[in-house]
Coordinates of N, CA, C and O in Angstrom, one line a residue:
M15 N 38.1 -255.1 -35.1 CA 37.5 -254.0 -35.8 C 38.4 -252.8 -35.8 O 38.9 -252.4 -34.8
T16 N 38.6 -252.2 -37.0 CA 39.5 -251.0 -37.1 C 38.7 -249.8 -37.1 O 37.7 -249.7 -37.8
T17 N 39.1 -248.8 -36.4 CA 38.5 -247.4 -36.4 C 39.6 -246.4 -36.8 O 40.7 -246.5 -36.2
I18 N 39.3 -245.6 -37.7 CA 40.2 -244.5 -38.1 C 39.6 -243.2 -37.6 O 38.4 -243.0 -37.9
R19 N 40.4 -242.4 -37.0 CA 39.9 -241.2 -36.4 C 40.9 -240.1 -36.6 O 42.1 -240.4 -36.6
R20 N 40.5 -238.8 -36.6 CA 41.4 -237.7 -36.6 C 42.0 -237.6 -35.3 O 41.4 -237.7 -34.2
A21 N 43.3 -237.4 -35.3 CA 44.0 -237.2 -34.0 C 43.7 -235.9 -33.4 O 43.5 -234.9 -34.1
T22 N 43.7 -235.8 -32.1 CA 43.6 -234.6 -31.3 C 44.9 -234.4 -30.5 O 45.7 -235.4 -30.4
T23 N 45.0 -233.3 -29.9 CA 46.3 -233.0 -29.1 C 46.3 -234.0 -28.0 O 47.4 -234.3 -27.5
A24 N 45.2 -234.6 -27.6 CA 45.2 -235.6 -26.5 C 45.9 -236.9 -26.9 O 46.3 -237.7 -26.1
D25 N 46.1 -237.0 -28.3 CA 46.7 -238.2 -28.8 C 48.2 -238.0 -29.0 O 48.9 -238.9 -29.6
A26 N 48.8 -237.0 -28.5 CA 50.2 -236.7 -28.7 C 51.1 -237.8 -28.3 O 52.0 -238.2 -29.0
Q27 N 50.9 -238.4 -27.1 CA 51.7 -239.5 -26.6 C 51.5 -240.7 -27.5 O 52.5 -241.5 -27.8
V28 N 50.3 -241.0 -27.9 CA 50.0 -242.1 -28.8 C 50.8 -242.0 -30.1 O 51.5 -242.9 -30.6
L29 N 50.8 -240.8 -30.7 CA 51.5 -240.5 -31.9 C 53.0 -240.7 -31.7 O 53.7 -241.3 -32.6
S30 N 53.5 -240.2 -30.6 CA 54.9 -240.3 -30.3 C 55.3 -241.8 -30.2 O 56.3 -242.2 -30.8
T31 N 54.5 -242.6 -29.6 CA 54.8 -244.0 -29.4 C 54.7 -244.7 -30.8 O 55.6 -245.5 -31.1
L32 N 53.7 -244.4 -31.6 CA 53.5 -245.1 -32.9 C 54.7 -244.7 -33.8 O 55.0 -245.6 -34.7
N33 N 55.2 -243.6 -33.7 CA 56.3 -243.1 -34.6 C 57.5 -244.0 -34.4 O 58.3 -244.1 -35.3
A34 N 57.7 -244.6 -33.3 CA 58.9 -245.4 -33.0 C 59.1 -246.5 -34.1 O 60.3 -246.8 -34.4
D35 N 58.1 -247.1 -34.6 CA 58.2 -248.2 -35.6 C 58.8 -247.7 -36.9 O 59.8 -248.3 -37.4
V36 N 58.3 -246.6 -37.4 CA 58.9 -246.0 -38.6 C 60.2 -245.5 -38.4 O 61.1 -245.6 -39.2
Q37 N 60.5 -244.9 -37.2 CA 61.8 -244.3 -36.9 C 62.8 -245.4 -36.9 O 63.9 -245.3 -37.3
A38 N 62.5 -246.6 -36.3 CA 63.4 -247.7 -36.2 C 63.8 -248.2 -37.6 O 64.9 -248.6 -37.9
I39 N 62.8 -248.3 -38.5 CA 63.1 -248.8 -39.9 C 64.1 -247.8 -40.5 O 65.1 -248.2 -41.2
H40 N 63.8 -246.5 -40.4 CA 64.7 -245.5 -41.0 C 66.1 -245.5 -40.4 O 67.1 -245.4 -41.1
A41 N 66.1 -245.6 -39.1 CA 67.4 -245.6 -38.4 C 68.3 -246.8 -38.7 O 69.5 -246.7 -38.8
A42 N 67.6 -248.0 -38.9 CA 68.4 -249.2 -39.2 C 69.0 -249.1 -40.6 O 70.1 -249.5 -40.8
A43 N 68.2 -248.5 -41.5 CA 68.7 -248.4 -42.9 C 69.7 -247.3 -43.1 O 70.6 -247.4 -43.9
L44 N 69.5 -246.2 -42.5 CA 70.3 -245.0 -42.7 C 70.7 -244.3 -41.4 O 70.3 -243.2 -41.0
P45 N 71.6 -245.0 -40.6 CA 71.9 -244.5 -39.3 C 72.7 -243.2 -39.3 O 72.7 -242.5 -38.3
W46 N 73.3 -242.9 -40.4 CA 74.0 -241.6 -40.5 C 73.0 -240.4 -40.6 O 73.3 -239.3 -40.4
R47 N 71.7 -240.7 -41.0 CA 70.7 -239.7 -41.1 C 69.7 -239.7 -40.0 O 69.3 -238.7 -39.5
F48 N 69.2 -240.9 -39.7 CA 68.1 -241.0 -38.7 C 68.6 -241.5 -37.4 O 69.3 -242.5 -37.3
K49 N 68.1 -240.9 -36.3 CA 68.5 -241.3 -35.0 C 67.6 -242.5 -34.6 O 66.5 -242.7 -35.1
P50 N 68.1 -243.4 -33.7 CA 67.3 -244.5 -33.3 C 66.1 -244.0 -32.5 O 66.1 -242.9 -31.9
P51 N 65.0 -244.8 -32.5 CA 63.8 -244.3 -31.7 C 64.1 -244.2 -30.2 O 64.9 -245.0 -29.7
G52 N 63.5 -243.2 -29.6 CA 63.7 -243.0 -28.2 C 62.8 -241.8 -27.8 O 62.0 -241.3 -28.6
P53 N 62.8 -241.5 -26.5 CA 61.9 -240.4 -26.0 C 62.1 -239.1 -26.8 O 61.1 -238.3 -26.9
E54 N 63.3 -238.9 -27.4 CA 63.5 -237.6 -28.1 C 63.1 -237.7 -29.6 O 63.2 -236.7 -30.3
S55 N 62.7 -238.9 -30.1 CA 62.4 -239.0 -31.5 C 61.3 -238.2 -31.9 O 61.4 -237.4 -32.9
L56 N 60.2 -238.2 -31.2 CA 59.0 -237.4 -31.5 C 58.4 -237.1 -30.1 O 57.4 -237.7 -29.7
P57 N 59.0 -236.1 -29.4 CA 58.4 -235.8 -28.1 C 56.9 -235.5 -28.1 O 56.5 -234.9 -29.1
A58 N 56.2 -235.7 -27.1 CA 54.8 -235.5 -27.0 C 54.5 -234.0 -27.4 O 53.5 -233.7 -28.0
A59 N 55.3 -233.1 -26.9 CA 55.1 -231.7 -27.2 C 55.2 -231.4 -28.7 O 54.4 -230.6 -29.2
E60 N 56.2 -232.0 -29.4 CA 56.3 -231.9 -30.8 C 55.1 -232.5 -31.5 O 54.5 -232.0 -32.5
A61 N 54.7 -233.7 -31.1 CA 53.6 -234.4 -31.6 C 52.3 -233.6 -31.5 O 51.5 -233.5 -32.4
S62 N 52.1 -232.9 -30.3 CA 51.0 -232.1 -30.1 C 50.9 -230.9 -31.0 O 49.9 -230.6 -31.6
A63 N 52.0 -230.3 -31.2 CA 52.1 -229.1 -32.1 C 51.8 -229.6 -33.6 O 51.2 -228.9 -34.3
L64 N 52.3 -230.7 -33.9 CA 52.1 -231.3 -35.3 C 50.6 -231.5 -35.5 O 50.0 -231.1 -36.5
I65 N 50.0 -232.1 -34.5 CA 48.5 -232.4 -34.6 C 47.7 -231.1 -34.7 O 46.7 -231.0 -35.4
A66 N 48.1 -230.1 -33.9 CA 47.4 -228.8 -33.8 C 47.5 -228.0 -35.0 O 46.6 -227.1 -35.2
N67 N 48.5 -228.2 -35.8 CA 48.7 -227.4 -37.0 C 47.5 -227.5 -38.0 O 47.2 -228.7 -38.4
P68 N 46.8 -226.5 -38.4 CA 45.6 -226.6 -39.2 C 46.0 -227.1 -40.6 O 45.1 -227.5 -41.4
N69 N 47.2 -227.0 -41.0 CA 47.6 -227.6 -42.3 C 48.1 -229.0 -42.3 O 48.6 -229.5 -43.3
H70 N 47.9 -229.7 -41.2 CA 48.2 -231.1 -41.0 C 47.0 -231.9 -40.9 O 46.0 -231.5 -40.2
L71 N 47.1 -233.1 -41.5 CA 46.0 -234.1 -41.3 C 46.7 -235.3 -40.6 O 47.7 -235.8 -41.1
V72 N 46.2 -235.6 -39.4 CA 46.8 -236.7 -38.7 C 45.7 -237.6 -38.3 O 44.7 -237.2 -37.7
F73 N 45.9 -238.9 -38.6 CA 44.9 -239.9 -38.4 C 45.5 -241.0 -37.5 O 46.6 -241.4 -37.7
I74 N 44.7 -241.5 -36.6 CA 45.1 -242.7 -35.8 C 44.2 -243.9 -36.1 O 43.0 -243.7 -36.3
A75 N 44.8 -245.0 -36.3 CA 44.1 -246.3 -36.5 C 44.1 -247.0 -35.2 O 45.1 -247.2 -34.6
D76 N 42.9 -247.4 -34.7 CA 42.7 -248.2 -33.5 C 42.2 -249.6 -34.0 O 41.2 -249.6 -34.7
V77 N 42.8 -250.6 -33.5 CA 42.2 -252.0 -33.7 C 41.8 -252.5 -32.4 O 42.7 -252.7 -31.5
E78 N 40.5 -252.8 -32.2 CA 40.0 -253.2 -30.9 C 40.5 -252.4 -29.8 O 41.0 -252.8 -28.8
N79 N 40.4 -251.0 -30.0 CA 40.8 -250.0 -29.0 C 42.3 -249.9 -28.7 O 42.6 -249.3 -27.7
E80 N 43.1 -250.5 -29.5 CA 44.6 -250.4 -29.3 C 45.1 -249.6 -30.5 O 44.8 -249.9 -31.7
P81 N 46.0 -248.6 -30.3 CA 46.6 -247.9 -31.4 C 47.4 -248.8 -32.3 O 48.3 -249.6 -31.8
A82 N 47.1 -248.8 -33.6 CA 47.7 -249.7 -34.5 C 48.5 -249.0 -35.6 O 49.3 -249.7 -36.3
G83 N 48.3 -247.8 -35.8 CA 49.1 -247.0 -36.8 C 48.6 -245.6 -36.9 O 47.7 -245.2 -36.2
Y84 N 49.3 -244.9 -37.8 CA 48.9 -243.5 -38.0 C 49.3 -243.0 -39.4 O 50.2 -243.7 -40.1
A85 N 48.7 -242.0 -39.8 CA 49.1 -241.3 -41.1 C 49.2 -239.8 -40.7 O 48.4 -239.2 -40.0
Y86 N 50.2 -239.2 -41.3 CA 50.5 -237.8 -41.1 C 50.7 -237.2 -42.5 O 51.6 -237.6 -43.2
A87 N 49.8 -236.2 -42.9 CA 49.9 -235.6 -44.2 C 49.9 -234.0 -44.0 O 49.4 -233.6 -42.9
E88 N 50.3 -233.3 -44.9 CA 50.4 -231.9 -44.9 C 49.6 -231.3 -46.1 O 49.8 -231.8 -47.2
L89 N 48.9 -230.3 -45.9 CA 48.2 -229.5 -47.0 C 49.2 -228.5 -47.5 O 49.7 -227.6 -46.7
I90 N 49.5 -228.6 -48.7 CA 50.5 -227.6 -49.3 C 49.9 -226.9 -50.5 O 49.3 -227.5 -51.4
S91 N 50.0 -225.6 -50.4 CA 49.5 -224.7 -51.5 C 50.7 -224.1 -52.2 O 51.6 -223.5 -51.6
R92 N 50.8 -224.3 -53.5 CA 51.9 -223.8 -54.3 C 51.3 -222.6 -55.2 O 50.3 -222.8 -55.8
P93 N 52.0 -221.5 -55.1 CA 51.5 -220.4 -55.9 C 51.8 -220.6 -57.4 O 52.7 -221.4 -57.8
E94 N 51.1 -219.8 -58.2 CA 51.4 -219.8 -59.7 C 52.8 -219.3 -59.9 O 53.3 -218.4 -59.2
T95 N 53.5 -219.9 -60.9 CA 54.8 -219.4 -61.3 C 54.7 -219.2 -62.9 O 53.7 -219.6 -63.5
S96 N 55.8 -218.9 -63.5 CA 55.8 -218.8 -64.9 C 55.7 -220.2 -65.6 O 55.4 -220.3 -66.8
L97 N 56.0 -221.2 -64.8 CA 56.0 -222.6 -65.3 C 54.8 -223.4 -65.0 O 54.5 -224.3 -65.7
H98 N 54.1 -223.1 -63.9 CA 52.9 -223.9 -63.6 C 51.8 -223.0 -62.9 O 52.1 -221.9 -62.4
H99 N 50.6 -223.5 -63.0 CA 49.5 -222.9 -62.3 C 49.6 -223.1 -60.8 O 50.2 -224.0 -60.4
A100 N 48.9 -222.3 -60.1 CA 48.8 -222.5 -58.6 C 48.1 -223.9 -58.4 O 47.2 -224.3 -59.2
Y101 N 48.5 -224.6 -57.4 CA 47.8 -225.8 -57.1 C 48.0 -226.2 -55.6 O 48.8 -225.6 -54.9
K102 N 47.1 -227.1 -55.2 CA 47.2 -227.6 -53.8 C 47.4 -229.1 -53.9 O 46.9 -229.8 -54.8
T103 N 48.1 -229.6 -52.9 CA 48.4 -231.0 -52.8 C 48.3 -231.5 -51.3 O 48.5 -230.7 -50.4
V104 N 48.0 -232.7 -51.2 CA 48.2 -233.4 -49.9 C 49.5 -234.2 -49.9 O 49.6 -235.0 -50.8
Y105 N 50.4 -233.8 -49.1 CA 51.7 -234.5 -49.1 C 51.7 -235.5 -47.9 O 51.7 -235.0 -46.7
L106 N 51.8 -236.8 -48.1 CA 51.9 -237.8 -47.1 C 53.3 -237.9 -46.5 O 54.2 -238.3 -47.2
H107 N 53.5 -237.5 -45.3 CA 54.8 -237.5 -44.7 C 55.1 -238.9 -44.1 O 56.2 -239.5 -44.3
H108 N 54.1 -239.4 -43.4 CA 54.3 -240.7 -42.7 C 53.0 -241.6 -42.8 O 51.9 -241.0 -42.7
L109 N 53.2 -242.8 -43.0 CA 52.1 -243.8 -42.8 C 52.8 -245.0 -42.2 O 53.7 -245.6 -42.8
S110 N 52.4 -245.3 -41.0 CA 53.0 -246.4 -40.3 C 52.0 -247.3 -39.6 O 51.0 -246.8 -39.0
V111 N 52.2 -248.6 -39.7 CA 51.3 -249.5 -39.0 C 52.2 -250.4 -38.2 O 53.2 -250.9 -38.7
R112 N 51.8 -250.7 -36.9 CA 52.5 -251.5 -36.0 C 52.7 -252.9 -36.7 O 51.7 -253.4 -37.4
P113 N 53.8 -253.6 -36.5 CA 54.0 -254.9 -37.2 C 52.9 -255.9 -37.0 O 52.5 -256.6 -38.0
Q114 N 52.4 -256.0 -35.9 CA 51.4 -257.0 -35.6 C 50.0 -256.7 -36.3 O 49.2 -257.6 -36.4
Y115 N 49.9 -255.5 -36.9 CA 48.6 -255.2 -37.5 C 48.8 -255.0 -39.0 O 47.8 -254.7 -39.7
R116 N 50.0 -255.3 -39.5 CA 50.2 -255.2 -41.0 C 49.5 -256.3 -41.7 O 49.3 -257.4 -41.2
R117 N 49.2 -256.0 -43.0 CA 48.5 -256.9 -43.9 C 47.1 -257.3 -43.4 O 46.6 -258.4 -43.7
R118 N 46.5 -256.3 -42.7 CA 45.1 -256.5 -42.2 C 44.2 -255.4 -42.7 O 43.1 -255.2 -42.1
G119 N 44.7 -254.6 -43.6 CA 43.9 -253.5 -44.1 C 44.0 -252.2 -43.4 O 43.4 -251.2 -43.8
V120 N 44.8 -252.1 -42.3 CA 44.9 -250.9 -41.5 C 45.5 -249.8 -42.4 O 45.0 -248.6 -42.4
G121 N 46.6 -250.1 -43.1 CA 47.3 -249.1 -43.9 C 46.4 -248.5 -45.0 O 46.3 -247.3 -45.3
T122 N 45.6 -249.4 -45.6 CA 44.6 -249.0 -46.7 C 43.6 -248.1 -46.1 O 43.3 -247.1 -46.7
E123 N 43.1 -248.4 -44.9 CA 42.1 -247.5 -44.3 C 42.7 -246.2 -43.9 O 42.0 -245.1 -44.1
L124 N 44.0 -246.1 -43.5 CA 44.6 -244.8 -43.3 C 44.8 -244.0 -44.6 O 44.5 -242.8 -44.6
M125 N 45.2 -244.7 -45.6 CA 45.3 -244.0 -46.9 C 44.0 -243.5 -47.4 O 43.9 -242.4 -47.9
D126 N 42.9 -244.3 -47.2 CA 41.6 -243.9 -47.6 C 41.2 -242.6 -46.8 O 40.5 -241.7 -47.4
A127 N 41.5 -242.6 -45.5 CA 41.1 -241.4 -44.7 C 41.9 -240.2 -45.2 O 41.3 -239.1 -45.3
V128 N 43.1 -240.3 -45.5 CA 43.9 -239.1 -46.0 C 43.3 -238.7 -47.3 O 43.1 -237.4 -47.5
R129 N 43.0 -239.6 -48.2 CA 42.4 -239.2 -49.5 C 41.1 -238.5 -49.4 O 40.8 -237.5 -50.0
A130 N 40.3 -239.1 -48.5 CA 38.9 -238.5 -48.3 C 39.0 -237.1 -47.7 O 38.3 -236.2 -48.1
A131 N 39.9 -236.9 -46.8 CA 40.1 -235.6 -46.2 C 40.5 -234.6 -47.2 O 40.0 -233.4 -47.3
G132 N 41.4 -235.0 -48.1 CA 41.8 -234.1 -49.2 C 40.6 -233.8 -50.1 O 40.4 -232.6 -50.5
R133 N 39.9 -234.8 -50.5 CA 38.7 -234.6 -51.4 C 37.7 -233.6 -50.7 O 37.1 -232.8 -51.4
E134 N 37.5 -233.8 -49.4 CA 36.6 -232.8 -48.7 C 37.0 -231.4 -48.8 O 36.2 -230.5 -48.8
L135 N 38.3 -231.2 -49.0 CA 38.9 -229.9 -49.1 C 39.1 -229.5 -50.6 O 39.6 -228.4 -50.9
G136 N 38.6 -230.3 -51.5 CA 38.7 -230.1 -52.9 C 40.1 -230.4 -53.5 O 40.5 -229.9 -54.6
I137 N 40.9 -231.2 -52.8 CA 42.3 -231.5 -53.2 C 42.3 -232.9 -53.6 O 42.0 -233.8 -52.8
T138 N 42.7 -233.2 -54.9 CA 42.7 -234.6 -55.4 C 44.1 -235.1 -55.6 O 44.3 -236.2 -55.9
L139 N 45.1 -234.2 -55.5 CA 46.5 -234.5 -55.7 C 47.1 -235.0 -54.4 O 47.1 -234.2 -53.4
L140 N 47.6 -236.2 -54.4 CA 48.3 -236.8 -53.2 C 49.7 -237.2 -53.6 O 49.9 -237.9 -54.6
A141 N 50.7 -236.7 -52.9 CA 52.1 -237.0 -53.2 C 52.8 -237.5 -52.0 O 52.3 -237.3 -50.8
L142 N 53.8 -238.3 -52.2 CA 54.6 -238.9 -51.1 C 56.0 -239.3 -51.7 O 56.2 -239.3 -52.9
D143 N 56.9 -239.6 -50.7 CA 58.2 -240.1 -51.1 C 58.3 -241.4 -50.3 O 57.8 -241.6 -49.3
V144 N 59.1 -242.3 -50.9 CA 59.4 -243.6 -50.3 C 60.9 -243.9 -50.5 O 61.4 -243.7 -51.6
W145 N 61.5 -244.3 -49.4 CA 62.9 -244.6 -49.5 C 63.1 -245.9 -50.3 O 62.3 -246.9 -50.1
T146 N 64.1 -246.0 -51.1 CA 64.3 -247.2 -52.0 C 64.6 -248.4 -51.2 O 64.2 -249.5 -51.6
F147 N 65.1 -248.3 -50.0 CA 65.4 -249.5 -49.2 C 64.2 -250.1 -48.6 O 64.2 -251.3 -48.2
N148 N 63.1 -249.4 -48.5 CA 61.9 -249.8 -47.9 C 61.0 -250.6 -48.8 O 59.9 -250.0 -49.3
E149 N 61.3 -251.8 -49.1 CA 60.5 -252.6 -50.1 C 59.1 -252.8 -49.7 O 58.2 -252.8 -50.5
G150 N 58.8 -253.0 -48.4 CA 57.5 -253.2 -47.9 C 56.6 -252.0 -48.2 O 55.5 -252.1 -48.7
A151 N 57.1 -250.8 -47.9 CA 56.4 -249.5 -48.2 C 56.2 -249.3 -49.7 O 55.2 -248.9 -50.1
R152 N 57.3 -249.6 -50.5 CA 57.2 -249.4 -51.9 C 56.1 -250.3 -52.5 O 55.3 -249.9 -53.3
A153 N 56.0 -251.5 -52.0 CA 55.0 -252.5 -52.5 C 53.6 -252.0 -52.1 O 52.7 -252.0 -52.9
F154 N 53.5 -251.5 -50.9 CA 52.2 -251.0 -50.4 C 51.7 -249.8 -51.3 O 50.6 -249.8 -51.7
F155 N 52.6 -248.9 -51.5 CA 52.2 -247.7 -52.2 C 52.0 -248.0 -53.7 O 51.1 -247.4 -54.3
R156 N 52.7 -249.0 -54.3 CA 52.4 -249.4 -55.6 C 51.0 -250.0 -55.7 O 50.2 -249.7 -56.7
R157 N 50.6 -250.8 -54.7 CA 49.2 -251.3 -54.7 C 48.2 -250.3 -54.6 O 47.0 -250.5 -55.0
H158 N 48.6 -249.1 -54.1 CA 47.6 -248.0 -54.0 C 47.8 -246.9 -55.0 O 47.4 -245.8 -54.9
G159 N 48.4 -247.3 -56.2 CA 48.4 -246.4 -57.3 C 49.6 -245.5 -57.5 O 49.6 -244.6 -58.3
F160 N 50.6 -245.7 -56.6 CA 51.8 -244.8 -56.7 C 52.9 -245.5 -57.5 O 53.0 -246.7 -57.5

């Protein structure tokens, strides 16, 4: 059974540990840009600050009480300019599921949680970036309308 919950600062070490999977993928593909995962990749203090930021949405997925993945998104407000109206968006920075829990709906449940949180705030625009080398992530996000 999967449970999706909002992260609290008490989850900082969990978030730090879960981040290692996505960090490893990025470091393997782009070692000139991304450092390999390690204690300094996302220290618990940084993770705690990230979670505590009121403009951040951080969700943890637990499968049978084991951390299985996370989503980290940011609420962004853009002011009006001469070219566009003011708008708000939810920008998804990370969505990561531990390898043993992939293709079991965990990622979809995390996406649903991010979307629902945005809707609760009146924000329907969700944006993200995906690295071209990450075919698995690209396929996942295509299945989810991106």
